[in-house]
Short mmCIF file of C-alpha atoms in Angstrom, two decimals:
data_model
loop_
_atom_site.label_atom_id
_atom_site.label_comp_id
_atom_site.label_asym_id
_atom_site.label_seq_id
_atom_site.Cartn_x
_atom_site.Cartn_y
_atom_site.Cartn_z
CA MET A 1 -0.14 0.32 -0.18
CA SER A 2 2.74 2.23 0.81
CA ASP A 3 4.57 1.52 -2.83
CA ALA A 4 0.80 2.94 -3.85
CA VAL A 5 0.93 6.40 -1.93
CA ASP A 6 4.87 7.06 -3.07
CA ARG A 7 3.78 6.53 -6.64
CA THR A 8 0.72 8.71 -6.36
CA ARG A 9 3.16 11.39 -4.49
CA GLU A 10 5.41 11.37 -7.75
CA THR A 11 2.64 11.20 -10.46
CA THR A 12 0.73 14.07 -8.84
CA GLY A 13 3.02 16.13 -6.74
CA THR A 14 1.10 15.44 -3.71
CA SER A 15 -0.27 17.65 -0.99
CA ALA A 16 3.32 17.83 0.84
CA LYS A 17 5.15 18.80 -2.12
CA ARG A 18 2.57 21.44 -3.37
CA GLU A 19 0.80 22.76 -0.59
CA GLN A 20 -0.48 21.70 3.05
CA ARG A 21 -3.91 20.05 2.56
CA SER A 22 -6.84 21.14 5.43
CA ILE A 23 -8.97 18.61 7.07
CA ILE A 24 -12.25 18.92 9.11
CA VAL A 25 -12.23 16.16 12.00
CA ALA A 26 -15.81 15.31 13.45
CA ALA A 27 -15.73 12.75 16.17
CA GLY A 28 -18.37 12.37 19.19
CA ASP A 29 -15.98 10.33 21.21
CA GLU A 30 -13.23 12.90 22.22
CA THR A 31 -10.59 10.43 22.89
CA THR A 32 -10.82 9.30 18.79
CA CYS A 33 -10.97 13.12 17.80
CA GLU A 34 -7.87 13.54 19.51
CA ASP A 35 -6.09 10.88 18.65
CA VAL A 36 -6.85 11.13 14.65
CA CYS A 37 -5.89 15.05 14.83
CA GLY A 38 -2.44 14.25 16.46
CA LYS A 39 -1.93 11.84 13.58
CA LEU A 40 -2.78 13.89 11.04
CA ILE A 41 -1.15 16.54 12.37
CA GLU A 42 2.12 14.63 12.49
CA MET A 43 1.66 13.46 9.07
CA GLY A 44 1.81 17.77 7.94
CA TYR A 45 -1.92 17.74 7.04
CA ASP A 46 -3.87 21.10 8.46
CA VAL A 47 -6.32 20.56 10.69
CA LEU A 48 -8.83 23.39 10.21
CA CYS A 49 -11.12 22.30 13.24
CA ARG A 50 -12.36 19.30 15.47
CA VAL A 51 -15.86 19.30 16.29
CA SER A 52 -18.18 16.68 17.75
CA ASN A 53 -21.08 17.99 16.35
CA GLY A 54 -22.60 17.18 13.00
CA ASN A 55 -24.40 20.78 12.18
CA GLU A 56 -21.53 22.41 13.50
CA ALA A 57 -19.08 20.36 11.12
CA LEU A 58 -21.39 21.04 8.27
CA GLU A 59 -21.26 25.03 9.18
CA HIS A 60 -17.36 24.86 9.33
CA ALA A 61 -17.39 23.06 5.98
CA VAL A 62 -19.31 25.35 4.65
CA ARG A 63 -17.44 28.57 5.65
CA LEU A 64 -13.88 26.74 5.72
CA LYS A 65 -14.13 24.66 2.57
CA PRO A 66 -11.49 21.78 3.36
CA ASP A 67 -10.22 19.41 1.00
CA LEU A 68 -11.48 16.46 3.25
CA VAL A 69 -13.83 15.57 6.17
CA LEU A 70 -13.18 12.64 8.50
CA THR A 71 -16.27 11.82 10.49
CA GLU A 72 -17.28 9.41 12.85
CA ILE A 73 -21.22 7.86 12.21
CA MET A 74 -22.17 8.57 15.75
CA LEU A 75 -22.06 12.36 16.35
CA ASN A 76 -23.68 14.60 18.84
CA GLY A 77 -26.67 16.91 17.61
CA GLY A 78 -29.26 16.03 15.48
CA MET A 79 -27.40 15.33 12.47
CA ASP A 80 -25.11 11.93 12.01
CA GLY A 81 -21.96 11.40 10.15
CA ILE A 82 -24.26 9.64 7.37
CA ALA A 83 -26.24 12.47 7.12
CA LEU A 84 -23.37 14.97 7.14
CA ALA A 85 -21.58 13.06 4.39
CA GLU A 86 -25.07 13.21 2.11
CA GLN A 87 -24.91 16.94 2.89
CA LEU A 88 -21.20 17.53 2.52
CA GLY A 89 -21.27 15.50 -0.61
CA ASN A 90 -24.91 17.17 -2.43
CA ARG A 91 -23.78 20.82 -1.39
CA LEU A 92 -19.82 21.10 -1.54
CA ARG A 93 -18.81 17.79 -3.31
CA LEU A 94 -16.78 17.38 -0.25
CA PRO A 95 -14.66 13.94 -0.03
CA VAL A 96 -15.42 11.97 3.35
CA VAL A 97 -13.77 9.58 5.13
CA PHE A 98 -15.62 7.43 7.52
CA LEU A 99 -13.82 6.62 11.14
CA ILE A 100 -15.65 3.15 12.35
CA GLN A 101 -14.78 0.79 14.96
CA TYR A 102 -16.31 -2.33 13.76
CA LEU A 103 -18.05 -3.25 11.12
CA ASP A 104 -22.14 -2.89 11.31
CA ASP A 105 -23.66 -4.32 7.89
CA ASP A 106 -26.51 -1.88 8.39
CA LEU A 107 -24.52 1.32 9.07
CA VAL A 108 -21.98 0.51 6.27
CA GLN A 109 -24.91 0.10 4.04
CA ARG A 110 -26.43 3.36 4.98
CA ALA A 111 -23.11 4.86 4.80
CA GLN A 112 -22.24 3.25 1.14
CA LEU A 113 -25.32 5.01 0.15
CA THR A 114 -23.47 8.50 0.53
CA GLY A 115 -20.86 7.53 -1.87
CA PRO A 116 -17.92 8.00 0.67
CA PHE A 117 -14.22 7.78 -0.14
CA GLY A 118 -12.97 5.56 2.27
CA PHE A 119 -13.30 3.82 5.55
CA VAL A 120 -10.58 3.61 8.33
CA MET A 121 -11.10 1.03 11.29
CA LYS A 122 -10.24 2.24 14.83
CA PRO A 123 -7.67 1.88 16.33
CA PHE A 124 -6.11 3.72 13.90
CA ASP A 125 -2.78 2.49 12.20
CA GLU A 126 -0.85 5.47 11.07
CA ARG A 127 0.52 4.03 8.01
CA GLU A 128 -2.87 2.67 7.27
CA LEU A 129 -4.71 6.37 8.12
CA LYS A 130 -2.26 8.20 5.84
CA THR A 131 -2.92 5.85 3.17
CA VAL A 132 -6.16 6.38 3.06
CA VAL A 133 -6.27 10.01 3.16
CA GLU A 134 -3.84 10.27 0.29
CA MET A 135 -5.65 7.99 -1.84
CA VAL A 136 -9.13 9.76 -1.13
CA LEU A 137 -7.15 13.34 -1.61
CA TYR A 138 -5.72 12.11 -5.05
CA LYS A 139 -8.77 10.49 -5.91
CA SER A 140 -11.21 13.67 -5.09
CA SER A 141 -8.66 15.95 -6.97
CA MET A 142 -8.97 13.78 -10.02
CA GLU A 143 -12.73 13.73 -10.06
CA GLN A 144 -12.39 17.44 -9.25
CA ALA A 145 -10.40 17.93 -12.42
CA LEU A 146 -12.57 15.44 -14.22
CA ARG A 147 -15.64 17.65 -13.26
CA MET A 148 -13.71 20.91 -14.24
CA SER A 149 -12.80 19.58 -17.46
CA GLU A 150 -16.51 18.24 -18.20
CA GLN A 151 -18.09 21.67 -17.32
CA LYS A 152 -15.68 23.23 -19.63
CA PHE A 153 -16.14 20.80 -22.58
CA SER A 154 -19.89 20.92 -21.78
CA LYS A 155 -20.11 24.83 -21.76
CA ALA A 156 -18.09 25.15 -24.87
CA PHE A 157 -20.40 22.37 -26.44
CA GLN A 158 -23.36 24.04 -25.80
CA MET A 159 -21.77 27.50 -26.47
CA THR A 160 -20.50 27.25 -29.43
CA PRO A 161 -22.54 28.87 -32.08
CA ASP A 162 -21.49 25.52 -34.59
CA SER A 163 -23.21 22.51 -34.99
CA VAL A 164 -21.40 19.94 -32.68
CA ASN A 165 -22.49 16.43 -32.80
CA ILE A 166 -21.41 12.90 -30.99
CA ASN A 167 -22.15 9.91 -32.88
CA ARG A 168 -21.59 6.15 -32.51
CA LEU A 169 -18.67 4.95 -34.86
CA SER A 170 -20.14 1.46 -35.16
CA ASP A 171 -23.35 2.67 -36.44
CA GLY A 172 -23.79 6.40 -36.69
CA MET A 173 -26.14 6.64 -33.88
CA TYR A 174 -26.48 10.32 -32.20
CA ILE A 175 -25.49 10.21 -28.70
CA GLU A 176 -25.49 14.20 -27.95
CA ILE A 177 -25.95 17.36 -29.91
CA ASN A 178 -25.67 21.18 -28.79
CA ASP A 179 -27.73 24.00 -29.79
CA GLY A 180 -26.16 24.71 -32.64
CA PHE A 181 -27.08 21.61 -34.35
CA THR A 182 -30.46 22.69 -33.94
CA VAL A 183 -30.06 25.75 -35.32
CA LEU A 184 -28.12 24.50 -38.36
CA THR A 185 -30.67 21.63 -39.02
CA GLY A 186 -33.89 22.25 -37.30
CA TYR A 187 -33.56 19.01 -35.68
CA THR A 188 -34.03 18.59 -31.66
CA ARG A 189 -32.53 16.43 -29.46
CA ASP A 190 -35.97 14.49 -29.54
CA ASP A 191 -35.72 14.23 -33.10
CA VAL A 192 -32.66 12.29 -33.12
CA GLN A 193 -32.48 10.30 -30.07
CA GLY A 194 -31.69 6.92 -30.95
CA ARG A 195 -31.44 7.50 -34.78
CA THR A 196 -28.84 7.69 -37.11
CA SER A 197 -27.82 10.29 -39.63
CA LEU A 198 -28.76 8.03 -42.48
CA ASP A 199 -32.25 7.38 -40.73
CA ILE A 200 -33.13 11.29 -40.65
CA GLY A 201 -31.36 11.63 -44.11
CA ILE A 202 -29.25 14.30 -43.05
CA TRP A 203 -26.77 13.96 -45.84
CA CYS A 204 -27.70 15.12 -49.60
CA ASP A 205 -24.83 12.87 -50.71
CA PRO A 206 -24.02 10.03 -48.74
CA GLU A 207 -21.02 9.15 -50.31
CA LYS A 208 -19.74 12.04 -48.47
CA ARG A 209 -20.56 10.32 -44.98
CA LYS A 210 -18.21 7.47 -46.42
CA THR A 211 -15.49 10.12 -47.42
CA LEU A 212 -15.69 11.12 -43.89
CA LEU A 213 -15.36 7.32 -42.33
CA ARG A 214 -12.43 6.61 -44.67
CA GLY A 215 -10.49 9.78 -43.52
CA LEU A 216 -11.47 9.00 -39.89
CA MET A 217 -10.23 5.33 -40.15
CA GLU A 218 -6.96 6.01 -41.79
CA SER A 219 -6.09 9.24 -39.65
CA GLY A 220 -8.26 9.64 -37.12
CA GLU A 221 -9.32 12.60 -37.92
CA VAL A 222 -10.79 14.74 -40.57
CA LYS A 223 -10.19 18.32 -41.54
CA ASN A 224 -12.51 21.02 -43.54
CA LEU A 225 -14.86 18.25 -45.66
CA GLU A 226 -17.71 20.25 -47.39
CA ALA A 227 -20.85 18.78 -48.05
CA GLU A 228 -24.58 19.81 -48.43
CA PHE A 229 -27.43 18.68 -45.97
CA ARG A 230 -30.61 18.39 -45.64
CA ARG A 231 -32.55 20.64 -43.20
CA LYS A 232 -35.54 19.22 -41.34
CA ASP A 233 -37.81 21.45 -43.13
CA GLY A 234 -36.14 20.00 -46.44
CA SER A 235 -33.94 22.84 -47.32
CA VAL A 236 -30.78 22.36 -48.26
CA GLY A 237 -27.23 24.14 -47.05
CA THR A 238 -23.42 23.47 -47.35
CA GLY A 239 -21.57 22.69 -44.17
CA LEU A 240 -17.75 22.95 -43.58
CA MET A 241 -17.20 19.69 -41.55
CA SER A 242 -14.16 18.84 -38.98
CA ALA A 243 -14.34 15.59 -37.08
CA THR A 244 -11.91 13.39 -34.89
CA ILE A 245 -12.58 10.04 -32.96
CA ILE A 246 -13.10 10.09 -29.23
CA GLU A 247 -13.51 7.14 -26.73
CA LEU A 248 -16.57 7.01 -24.42
CA ASP A 249 -17.21 4.60 -21.50
CA GLY A 250 -14.53 2.45 -23.63
CA GLU A 251 -16.24 2.96 -26.95
CA LYS A 252 -15.27 4.93 -29.99
CA HIS A 253 -17.61 7.91 -31.09
CA ILE A 254 -17.18 10.52 -33.66
CA LEU A 255 -16.97 14.33 -32.40
CA SER A 256 -17.74 16.55 -35.19
CA ILE A 257 -18.12 20.46 -35.58
CA THR A 258 -19.80 21.65 -38.67
CA ARG A 259 -20.00 25.33 -39.76
CA ASP A 260 -22.58 26.67 -41.99
CA ILE A 261 -21.11 28.22 -44.88
CA SER A 262 -24.36 28.34 -46.91
CA ASP A 263 -24.35 32.02 -47.35
CA ARG A 264 -20.50 32.05 -48.25
CA LYS A 265 -21.60 29.43 -50.79
CA ARG A 266 -24.24 31.57 -52.44
CA ALA A 267 -22.22 34.59 -52.37
CA GLU A 268 -19.07 32.80 -54.18
CA GLU A 269 -21.45 31.33 -56.78
CA ALA A 270 -23.09 34.96 -56.92
CA LEU A 271 -19.43 36.13 -57.57
CA ARG A 272 -18.88 33.65 -59.94
CA LEU A 273 -21.59 34.37 -61.96
CA SER A 274 -21.23 38.01 -61.81
CA GLU A 275 -17.35 37.37 -62.97
CA GLU A 276 -18.81 35.18 -65.78
CA ARG A 277 -21.29 37.61 -67.19
CA TYR A 278 -18.58 40.54 -66.64
CA ARG A 279 -15.81 38.59 -68.87
CA GLU A 280 -18.41 37.68 -71.29
CA PHE A 281 -19.38 41.21 -71.89
CA PHE A 282 -15.88 42.68 -71.50
CA GLU A 283 -14.95 39.90 -74.34
CA GLN A 284 -17.90 40.75 -76.52
CA ASP A 285 -17.56 44.15 -76.18
CA LEU A 286 -17.20 46.16 -79.66
CA THR A 287 -15.05 49.03 -77.65
CA GLY A 288 -11.43 48.66 -77.47
CA ASP A 289 -10.91 47.95 -73.22
CA PHE A 290 -8.07 47.45 -71.47
CA ILE A 291 -6.68 47.96 -68.11
CA SER A 292 -2.97 48.92 -67.97
CA THR A 293 -0.60 49.96 -65.56
CA VAL A 294 0.58 53.57 -64.67
CA GLY A 295 3.87 52.69 -66.96
CA GLY A 296 1.54 51.73 -69.76
CA VAL A 297 2.08 48.01 -69.67
CA ILE A 298 -1.51 46.42 -70.99
CA VAL A 299 -2.43 43.73 -67.87
CA ASP A 300 -5.58 42.73 -69.51
CA CYS A 301 -7.73 43.70 -72.55
CA ASN A 302 -10.64 42.23 -75.10
CA PRO A 303 -10.55 41.05 -78.31
CA ALA A 304 -11.91 44.35 -79.68
CA PHE A 305 -8.54 46.44 -78.51
CA ALA A 306 -6.41 43.53 -80.23
CA ARG A 307 -8.20 44.20 -83.59
CA ILE A 308 -8.37 48.02 -83.37
CA PHE A 309 -4.53 47.99 -82.80
CA GLY A 310 -3.79 45.06 -85.33
CA PHE A 311 -2.45 42.43 -82.39
CA SER A 312 -3.19 38.87 -83.85
CA SER A 313 -3.68 37.72 -80.29
CA LEU A 314 -4.68 38.83 -76.76
CA ASP A 315 -1.30 37.56 -75.77
CA GLU A 316 0.32 39.54 -78.04
CA ALA A 317 -1.44 42.54 -77.22
CA VAL A 318 -0.26 42.13 -73.44
CA ALA A 319 3.03 41.43 -74.47
CA ALA A 320 3.58 44.68 -76.83
CA ASP A 321 5.44 47.63 -76.01
CA PRO A 322 2.99 50.07 -74.68
CA HIS A 323 5.11 52.79 -76.58
CA VAL A 324 4.32 51.32 -79.95
CA ILE A 325 0.82 52.25 -80.17
CA TYR A 326 1.27 55.88 -79.47
CA LYS A 327 2.35 58.36 -81.83
CA ASP A 328 4.29 60.09 -79.00
CA SER A 329 5.60 58.45 -75.83
CA ASN A 330 5.16 61.74 -74.28
CA ASP A 331 1.59 62.00 -75.34
CA ARG A 332 1.05 58.98 -72.86
CA ARG A 333 2.55 60.50 -69.91
CA LYS A 334 1.03 63.66 -70.18
CA LEU A 335 -2.35 61.90 -70.56
CA TYR A 336 -1.60 59.86 -67.32
CA GLU A 337 -0.44 62.61 -65.31
CA LYS A 338 -3.63 64.71 -66.14
CA LEU A 339 -5.67 61.51 -65.77
CA GLU A 340 -4.07 61.23 -62.09
CA ARG A 341 -4.88 64.73 -61.17
CA GLU A 342 -8.59 64.45 -62.67
CA LYS A 343 -9.37 60.82 -61.90
CA LYS A 344 -11.45 60.70 -65.15
CA LEU A 345 -11.11 61.71 -68.60
CA GLU A 346 -14.10 61.61 -71.16
CA ASN A 347 -14.01 61.58 -75.10
CA LEU A 348 -10.41 62.09 -75.37
CA GLU A 349 -9.55 62.45 -79.53
CA LEU A 350 -6.15 60.72 -79.96
CA GLU A 351 -3.72 59.71 -82.63
CA ALA A 352 -2.22 56.44 -82.06
CA ARG A 353 -0.53 53.80 -84.40
CA ARG A 354 -1.48 50.43 -85.06
CA THR A 355 1.09 47.71 -85.16
CA ASP A 356 1.59 48.08 -88.62
CA GLY A 357 2.47 52.05 -88.15
CA THR A 358 -0.74 53.16 -89.88
CA PRO A 359 -2.50 56.24 -88.27
CA LEU A 360 -5.21 55.54 -85.96
CA TYR A 361 -7.86 58.08 -84.47
CA LEU A 362 -9.55 57.05 -81.28
CA ILE A 363 -11.90 58.50 -78.88
CA GLU A 364 -10.92 57.38 -75.49
CA ASN A 365 -12.48 57.46 -71.88
CA LEU A 366 -10.06 56.52 -69.09
CA ILE A 367 -10.52 55.81 -65.31
CA GLY A 368 -7.84 55.87 -62.68
CA ILE A 369 -7.50 53.08 -60.04
CA PHE A 370 -6.16 54.11 -56.86
CA ASP A 371 -4.95 52.67 -53.74
CA GLU A 372 -5.61 53.85 -50.47
CA SER A 373 -2.83 56.11 -50.20
CA GLY A 374 -4.15 58.08 -53.18
CA ARG A 375 -1.70 56.81 -55.52
CA MET A 376 -2.71 55.78 -59.05
CA THR A 377 -1.66 52.12 -59.69
CA HIS A 378 -3.89 51.44 -62.96
CA VAL A 379 -5.83 52.86 -65.86
CA ARG A 380 -8.90 51.35 -67.15
CA GLY A 381 -9.59 52.42 -70.66
CA TYR A 382 -12.38 52.32 -72.97
CA VAL A 383 -11.46 52.99 -76.84
CA VAL A 384 -13.50 53.84 -79.91
CA ASP A 385 -11.85 53.55 -83.59
CA ASN A 386 -12.69 56.52 -84.81
CA THR A 387 -10.27 56.49 -87.81
CA GLU A 388 -13.16 55.80 -90.51
CA ARG A 389 -15.30 58.90 -89.45
CA LYS A 390 -12.11 60.95 -88.73
CA VAL A 391 -11.02 60.25 -92.68
CA LEU A 392 -14.70 60.95 -93.82
CA GLU A 393 -14.66 64.38 -91.98
CA ASN A 394 -11.44 64.97 -93.53
CA ALA A 395 -12.65 64.40 -96.89
CA LEU A 396 -15.69 66.57 -96.12
CA VAL A 397 -13.46 69.60 -94.88
CA GLN A 398 -11.68 69.14 -98.44
CA ALA A 399 -14.97 69.15 -100.30
CA GLN A 400 -15.93 72.25 -98.53
CA LYS A 401 -12.57 74.02 -99.69
CA MET A 402 -13.34 72.95 -103.08
CA GLU A 403 -16.89 74.35 -102.65
CA SER A 404 -15.66 77.45 -101.83
CA VAL A 405 -12.92 77.50 -104.36
CA GLY A 406 -15.77 76.95 -107.03
CA THR A 407 -18.04 79.68 -105.42
CA LEU A 408 -14.86 81.98 -105.99
CA ALA A 409 -14.12 80.87 -109.31
CA SER A 410 -15.61 83.91 -111.08
CA GLY A 411 -14.28 86.30 -108.70
CA ILE A 412 -10.95 84.78 -109.28
CA ALA A 413 -11.03 84.49 -113.09
CA HIS A 414 -12.09 87.92 -113.41
CA ASP A 415 -8.97 89.02 -110.74
CA PHE A 416 -6.65 87.09 -113.02
CA ASN A 417 -7.62 88.37 -116.28
CA ASN A 418 -7.05 91.63 -115.11
CA VAL A 419 -3.75 90.78 -113.86
CA LEU A 420 -2.89 88.99 -117.13
CA ASN A 421 -4.27 92.46 -119.02
CA ASN A 422 -2.25 94.50 -117.06
CA ILE A 423 0.75 92.75 -117.90
CA LEU A 424 0.29 92.05 -121.53
CA GLY A 425 -0.87 95.84 -121.56
CA PHE A 426 2.55 97.09 -120.07
CA ALA A 427 4.34 94.72 -122.13
CA ASN A 428 3.30 96.38 -125.39
CA GLN A 429 4.04 99.60 -124.12
CA LEU A 430 7.19 98.61 -123.31
CA LYS A 431 7.61 97.23 -126.89
CA LYS A 432 6.25 100.98 -128.03
CA TYR A 433 8.83 102.92 -125.73
CA ALA A 434 11.74 100.53 -125.69
CA ASN A 435 14.21 103.63 -126.13
CA ASP A 436 12.68 105.40 -123.66
CA PRO A 437 14.50 104.39 -120.22
CA THR A 438 12.05 106.00 -118.08
CA ARG A 439 8.90 104.66 -119.33
CA VAL A 440 10.66 101.32 -119.64
CA LEU A 441 11.36 101.56 -116.18
CA LYS A 442 7.54 102.33 -115.33
CA TYR A 443 6.10 99.74 -117.05
CA SER A 444 8.53 97.30 -115.97
CA GLU A 445 7.49 98.03 -112.64
CA SER A 446 3.97 97.61 -113.18
CA ILE A 447 4.58 94.41 -114.81
CA GLU A 448 5.90 93.11 -111.58
CA LYS A 449 3.10 94.63 -109.35
CA SER A 450 0.95 92.86 -111.46
CA ALA A 451 2.71 89.45 -111.53
CA ALA A 452 3.35 89.88 -107.76
CA ARG A 453 -0.50 90.09 -107.13
CA GLY A 454 -1.30 87.19 -109.36
CA ALA A 455 1.30 84.84 -107.56
CA GLY A 456 -0.05 86.07 -104.13
CA LEU A 457 -3.52 84.99 -105.20
CA ALA A 458 -2.54 81.75 -106.23
CA ARG A 459 -0.24 81.10 -103.12
CA GLN A 460 -3.78 81.73 -101.01
CA LEU A 461 -5.49 79.37 -103.03
CA MET A 462 -2.86 76.70 -103.06
CA SER A 463 -2.73 77.31 -99.21
CA PHE A 464 -6.26 76.73 -98.89
CA VAL A 465 -7.32 73.99 -100.99
CA ARG A 466 -4.24 71.73 -100.08
CA ARG A 467 -5.29 68.57 -98.20
CA LYS A 468 -3.73 68.47 -94.40
CA ASN A 469 -4.73 66.27 -91.59
CA ARG A 470 -6.27 68.51 -88.73
CA GLU A 471 -3.30 69.96 -86.45
CA SER A 472 -3.96 71.59 -83.55
CA ALA A 473 -2.16 74.59 -82.36
CA VAL A 474 -2.00 77.98 -81.16
CA VAL A 475 -3.21 80.05 -83.85
CA PRO A 476 -3.08 84.13 -84.30
CA VAL A 477 -6.66 85.13 -85.14
CA GLU A 478 -6.19 88.41 -86.63
CA GLU A 479 -3.55 86.97 -88.99
CA ILE A 480 -6.17 84.94 -90.14
CA ILE A 481 -8.45 87.23 -90.58
CA ASP A 482 -6.19 89.37 -92.68
CA GLU A 483 -5.73 86.57 -95.05
CA VAL A 484 -9.64 86.04 -95.50
CA ILE A 485 -9.89 89.79 -96.07
CA GLU A 486 -7.26 89.69 -98.76
CA LEU A 487 -8.67 86.87 -100.53
CA ALA A 488 -12.16 87.98 -100.05
CA SER A 489 -11.12 91.66 -101.47
CA GLU A 490 -9.28 90.25 -104.77
CA THR A 491 -12.14 87.89 -105.68
CA PHE A 492 -15.31 89.57 -104.63
CA PRO A 493 -17.18 91.97 -106.62
CA LYS A 494 -15.59 95.40 -106.37
CA SER A 495 -19.15 96.75 -105.31
CA ILE A 496 -18.31 95.04 -102.02
CA ARG A 497 -15.88 96.13 -99.40
CA VAL A 498 -14.73 93.89 -96.60
CA GLN A 499 -13.58 95.67 -93.54
CA LYS A 500 -12.48 94.43 -90.11
CA THR A 501 -13.21 96.16 -86.83
CA ILE A 502 -10.66 94.27 -84.01
CA ALA A 503 -10.09 95.50 -80.64
CA PRO A 504 -6.14 96.42 -79.91
CA LEU A 505 -5.83 92.81 -77.91
CA GLN A 506 -3.46 90.18 -79.69
CA PHE A 507 -5.99 87.33 -79.86
CA GLN A 508 -4.53 83.67 -79.85
CA VAL A 509 -6.73 80.49 -79.98
CA TYR A 510 -6.04 77.00 -79.85
CA GLY A 511 -7.07 75.07 -82.76
CA ASP A 512 -6.69 74.12 -86.17
CA ARG A 513 -5.62 76.95 -88.67
CA SER A 514 -7.29 75.61 -91.73
CA GLU A 515 -10.38 75.03 -90.25
CA LEU A 516 -10.55 78.29 -88.56
CA TYR A 517 -9.66 79.82 -91.98
CA GLN A 518 -12.46 78.03 -93.93
CA ALA A 519 -15.19 78.84 -91.42
CA LEU A 520 -14.00 82.81 -91.41
CA LEU A 521 -14.21 82.60 -95.36
CA ASN A 522 -17.59 80.75 -95.45
CA LEU A 523 -19.31 83.55 -93.37
CA CYS A 524 -17.67 86.26 -95.86
CA LEU A 525 -19.07 83.84 -98.67
CA ASN A 526 -22.69 83.68 -97.31
CA ALA A 527 -22.46 87.44 -96.59
CA ARG A 528 -21.49 87.89 -100.34
CA ASP A 529 -24.46 85.87 -101.66
CA ALA A 530 -26.89 87.64 -99.40
CA ILE A 531 -25.67 91.01 -100.65
CA VAL A 532 -25.77 90.08 -104.26
CA GLU A 533 -29.32 88.64 -103.72
CA ARG A 534 -31.11 91.25 -101.51
CA SER A 535 -29.28 94.19 -102.83
CA GLU A 536 -28.67 94.36 -106.63
CA THR A 537 -30.09 98.22 -106.80
CA VAL A 538 -27.17 99.16 -104.21
CA HIS A 539 -24.09 100.09 -106.05
CA GLU A 540 -22.02 99.90 -103.02
CA SER A 541 -22.16 97.63 -99.84
CA ARG A 542 -19.83 96.58 -96.92
CA ILE A 543 -19.07 93.30 -95.22
CA ASP A 544 -17.49 94.15 -91.50
CA ILE A 545 -15.37 91.41 -89.60
CA ALA A 546 -15.97 92.57 -85.88
CA LEU A 547 -14.04 91.34 -82.81
#
């Protein structure tokens, strides 16, 4: 017996090694009480009190909370040792050791009903007393630790919001479920009592249960098994299950925890469908869509983008040098700097290059993508091929120019005729007065002026009708006005005077010089036509260009 006590001390680090254990002694016989208390004190135990009355012993136990109570069955007062042990067990869960002088079958049977931890026979053997006390204290501490562990497990079992259930491994019968199981499935304890998971049809796919069992048999545990389950109302959810094998009363059981991920799965499915719709829209969109870095590297693009720029595939477009599609790499840099300031740019007209080097005119919308610090990290763009419209627009402008030339044709012909007549007339005079140096000089200068006038008129016309691409630049407005007035003065009927009234400020605008010239000339032509149609009786009219 002593060897057992020594082993107990070694494995548990007993009272003497850790702390002094406290004991209350209750004995109706004063001699017995003194004897027991003396031995306990010598053994190193803390005797909190010694009483002969059962009620007093209970009061002291409630107040002092000892580790152990040693009591005789026969005590003074209305409460004997058996009643005391029953109260201590029910109220305080304290271990009790009965001190008995002889074995009385009736008393022993009554005492055993209280579930005592041990008996010590009088007269007391110190070795036996110590052994019983040590064994009782060890057993009590183990049961207390077990109770605390069970309480913690029970609390965790019931309080967790996840579904927790224990099933017998051999047949899958439900042993215990928590409230989370009821919330998840709709089944109560009464619904699953004495039934298996197959009985209630909780597995939508029974093969998943077989997968769970195989995993448990192979490794003893299964983590994050995703499976669909059928609720009591027939609805279907998705759970993420982890399970392990535990042993209860010598029999193997399955402890499983299941988290409801139905909402997450629905969200994932909705996201997947949304991404598919977006990808389908992205790929089928006729607009060239792309995402690029701030450095201009294409991260992603759709087939329309590759087609617009002449790439043979999306991979080629993504791998391409971004600078080759811009007419000037500085244009891209300036554009992205402006985008970073304004966050979004709309309806930009840009000139780019296809992969074969041909011009490409685009209408582009850009949106900046920024990180949490406000730094632009990527650019999302949408481009429309405007090349065909641009070509038609340029052709229309050229046609309008030719129409204007046609409208001016009669005046131009008349003016050129006057120039030629002057040249011919003065040439004849030269022949006539070839020997008169003064007149030769005079007529020569007149011929030179007439030829210069004709050359200037031709130069204006050639500049006007020359086919040019639209180029925006800073244009001096007054200079354009002077050129229009000069051409109009030379070609309009002499009865119409063109006059400008302009403020002293030096106007400059940003635009296309040829288009501005065309617009002003068209205004003058319209004014000339109105004067000719409505003022035939007026000998002289005036066109004012005022700014």
